[in-house]
Amino acid sequence: MEYQPRSYRQQFNPARFASFTVQYLETDLWIGMDHASFRKEIAEVALHEVMDLRTRLDSYIHEFPPFGASLEPLKLFPGAPPEAQEMAAACTRSGTGPMAAVAGMFALRAAEKIRKHFPLQELIVENGGDYFLLLKEDLLMTIYAGDSPLSEKIGILIPAGETPCGVCTSSGTVGHSLSFGKADAVMVACASPVLADAWATALANRVKTPADIEPVLKYSEQFPEIRSLVIICEDKTGIRGNFEVRFIHSSA
């Protein structure tokens, strides 16, 4: 798989977050935390969890191949691993295949394992633009939208009091992930990165042109788990939800 540059990782202030990456097969995590909580052992714990989760999911896909291939929600047989059940539940809600939530699941499980073994004030686990967030102070996150003139010109303010939460982005024009839409970026905030990942994929699939932005915003209103939604398509944007959205002006 061709490497995709991850310039959006540069938005996090190194004075606030000590960070490292964890890579295994297709998974490439960026993990940031407050400097006081940083321990070099955290990287090893995260890597082992990524490897274990990959093994569990691969084993289940070998046993039940539709889980890895379906583009529609699936009903799982009893005995499916908890991760598969959570992914399937999120994607049943959003109307996508269960693998639409896989990046969010890796971010969530790595974060849970880290928090189980280490006390932290702040923690970010990012996987391909999908985030687990635990914050002590509010954080402004910019939205990368490829060639759109609005790319990195719009930011969503994540309130510390709303974390832990998940913030995920799907795109039909950026990256290698499957999308049936043409949105440059659809960012969704939910309580969990698994749910946010599923919804980002589902809503991005619905945006083919800028004219679709308003109907998709309206459609999303019936799902209260969507805390915030930002859609960018070409030079147009649509915003809905509880989190403050800011337009970022270049200092150049």
XYZ file of C-alpha atoms in Angstrom:
252
model
C 0.000 0.000 0.000
C 1.349 3.408 -0.987
C 2.257 5.598 1.978
C -0.078 8.541 2.476
C 1.571 11.670 3.930
C -0.057 12.643 7.216
C 0.538 16.381 7.355
C -2.452 16.835 9.680
C -0.342 15.383 12.499
C 1.717 18.562 12.497
C -1.182 20.569 13.965
C -0.560 19.318 17.507
C 1.648 21.609 19.575
C 4.774 19.701 20.717
C 4.897 21.947 23.778
C 1.592 20.397 24.864
C 1.933 16.838 23.542
C 4.852 14.420 23.648
C 4.303 11.983 20.801
C 5.470 8.881 18.978
C 4.171 6.586 16.239
C 3.281 2.901 16.343
C 3.256 0.971 13.072
C 2.169 -2.580 12.317
C 1.145 -3.825 8.871
C -1.425 -1.294 7.561
C -1.896 0.384 10.946
C -0.004 3.624 11.604
C -0.900 5.293 14.898
C 0.176 8.718 16.109
C -0.032 8.825 19.896
C 0.285 12.049 21.861
C 0.038 12.757 25.585
C 0.896 15.406 28.126
C 4.620 15.525 28.846
C 4.211 14.679 32.525
C 2.512 11.391 31.622
C 4.968 10.300 28.943
C 6.664 6.931 29.423
C 8.707 5.131 26.781
C 6.979 1.873 27.760
C 3.670 3.197 26.421
C 4.761 2.567 22.837
C 5.342 -1.121 23.529
C 1.965 -1.510 25.230
C 0.222 0.164 22.293
C 2.072 -1.962 19.739
C 1.150 -5.194 21.490
C -2.512 -4.170 21.580
C -2.469 -3.321 17.863
C -0.895 -6.691 17.071
C -3.354 -8.569 19.272
C -6.358 -6.757 17.816
C -5.176 -7.425 14.278
C -4.839 -11.125 15.116
C -8.331 -11.255 16.639
C -9.968 -9.533 13.675
C -8.027 -11.546 11.077
C -9.035 -14.759 12.821
C -12.674 -13.733 12.842
C -12.600 -12.707 9.173
C -11.060 -16.089 8.323
C -13.918 -17.751 10.206
C -16.610 -15.418 8.839
C -15.376 -13.769 5.571
C -18.444 -11.527 5.072
C -17.296 -9.460 8.056
C -14.283 -8.260 6.073
C -16.056 -7.762 2.751
C -19.625 -6.614 3.344
C -20.560 -3.044 2.446
C -23.832 -3.380 4.339
C -24.637 -4.056 8.007
C -24.285 -7.659 9.153
C -25.872 -9.701 11.886
C -23.089 -11.583 13.639
C -23.314 -15.103 14.972
C -22.871 -15.716 18.727
C -19.237 -15.951 19.730
C -17.955 -13.028 17.659
C -15.159 -11.128 19.445
C -16.244 -7.980 21.307
C -14.483 -5.729 18.789
C -16.399 -7.266 15.901
C -19.653 -6.892 17.812
C -18.986 -3.219 18.552
C -18.019 -2.492 14.944
C -21.102 -4.291 13.656
C -23.380 -2.424 16.073
C -21.967 0.968 15.047
C -22.292 0.171 11.370
C -25.805 -1.186 11.757
C -26.667 2.218 13.166
C -24.954 4.090 10.306
C -25.917 1.686 7.513
C -22.424 0.653 6.425
C -20.377 -2.532 6.418
C -18.571 -3.286 9.695
C -15.082 -2.571 8.346
C -16.120 1.071 7.982
C -15.336 1.349 11.701
C -12.042 -0.552 11.786
C -9.710 2.470 12.016
C -11.720 3.894 14.888
C -11.610 0.525 16.630
C -7.806 0.380 16.499
C -7.604 3.915 17.917
C -10.065 3.046 20.690
C -8.460 -0.224 21.754
C -4.963 1.271 21.810
C -6.234 4.154 23.949
C -8.071 1.831 26.329
C -5.004 -0.352 26.807
C -2.761 2.662 27.436
C -5.190 4.117 29.981
C -5.452 0.760 31.736
C -1.705 0.627 32.394
C -0.707 4.290 32.706
C -2.247 7.342 34.422
C -2.506 10.179 31.907
C -3.872 13.691 31.952
C -4.295 13.926 28.175
C -4.180 11.333 25.413
C -4.682 11.434 21.654
C -4.573 8.305 19.515
C -4.864 9.005 15.788
C -5.252 6.369 13.100
C -5.585 7.616 9.540
C -7.390 10.792 10.559
C -9.587 9.049 13.128
C -9.073 10.113 16.748
C -9.586 9.029 20.311
C -9.355 12.147 22.492
C -8.932 12.592 26.246
C -8.312 16.243 27.110
C -7.833 18.468 30.142
C -8.039 21.643 28.066
C -10.039 22.443 24.945
C -8.331 21.614 21.655
C -8.800 23.216 18.229
C -8.449 20.590 15.497
C -8.050 21.675 11.888
C -9.770 19.729 9.119
C -7.590 18.472 6.273
C -9.614 18.384 3.044
C -7.090 17.660 0.303
C -7.255 20.064 -2.640
C -10.279 21.962 -1.367
C -9.533 25.673 -0.831
C -11.044 25.183 2.630
C -8.502 22.538 3.636
C -6.957 23.425 7.020
C -8.987 26.664 7.003
C -11.708 25.254 9.268
C -11.230 24.002 12.805
C -13.496 22.272 15.306
C -13.043 23.118 18.988
C -13.165 19.960 21.093
C -14.347 20.822 24.628
C -12.330 18.999 27.269
C -15.551 18.311 29.146
C -16.884 16.294 26.187
C -13.966 13.861 26.297
C -13.183 11.043 26.080
C -14.729 11.079 22.629
C -14.044 10.142 19.037
C -13.540 12.492 16.099
C -13.240 10.863 12.679
C -12.946 12.069 9.091
C -13.859 10.388 5.820
C -13.064 11.634 2.318
C -13.899 10.651 -1.220
C -10.910 12.551 -2.612
C -8.113 11.969 -0.069
C -6.464 8.729 1.009
C -6.996 5.072 0.186
C -10.144 4.306 2.196
C -13.231 3.280 0.237
C -15.847 6.005 -0.199
C -18.778 6.217 -2.589
C -18.957 9.991 -2.271
C -16.938 12.966 -3.470
C -16.671 14.978 -0.263
C -13.224 16.389 0.459
C -13.834 15.868 4.177
C -16.658 14.795 6.449
C -15.707 15.115 10.112
C -17.948 13.571 12.768
C -17.693 13.706 16.566
C -19.338 10.995 18.690
C -18.801 9.492 22.120
C -16.696 6.705 20.579
C -14.240 6.720 17.654
C -15.867 3.482 16.460
C -19.238 5.189 16.102
C -17.676 8.370 14.702
C -15.764 6.343 12.095
C -18.902 4.517 10.988
C -20.875 7.742 10.699
C -18.103 9.646 8.906
C -18.019 6.914 6.263
C -21.796 6.749 5.936
C -22.316 10.492 5.619
C -19.364 10.958 3.244
C -20.922 8.329 0.975
C -23.956 10.604 0.608
C -22.037 13.700 -0.544
C -21.498 13.596 -4.312
C -21.616 17.356 -4.997
C -21.817 20.545 -2.903
C -25.589 20.467 -3.437
C -25.740 17.374 -1.214
C -24.342 19.152 1.849
C -27.609 20.601 3.132
C -29.656 17.390 2.698
C -26.967 15.368 4.483
C -26.888 17.848 7.367
C -30.671 17.549 7.614
C -30.517 13.745 7.480
C -27.970 13.655 10.307
C -30.278 15.537 12.681
C -32.254 12.363 13.452
C -29.217 10.685 15.032
C -28.482 12.222 18.454
C -25.188 10.350 18.849
C -23.691 12.703 16.232
C -22.404 15.486 18.468
C -20.887 17.547 15.673
C -20.617 17.346 11.890
C -18.574 19.340 9.370
C -18.808 18.670 5.627
C -16.388 20.128 3.070
C -16.985 19.605 -0.654
C -14.993 21.704 -3.097
C -15.354 25.323 -1.922
C -18.501 24.781 0.146
C -18.980 23.707 3.743
C -21.829 22.735 6.026
C -21.794 22.672 9.828
C -24.117 21.189 12.435
C -23.820 20.172 16.059
C -22.710 21.156 19.536
C -19.014 21.911 19.046
C -17.787 25.350 18.066
C -16.379 25.609 14.539
C -13.843 28.305 13.697
C -12.517 29.627 10.430
C -8.738 29.814 10.525
C -6.969 32.710 8.849
C -3.431 32.239 7.593
C -0.793 34.370 9.292
C 1.153 34.653 6.020
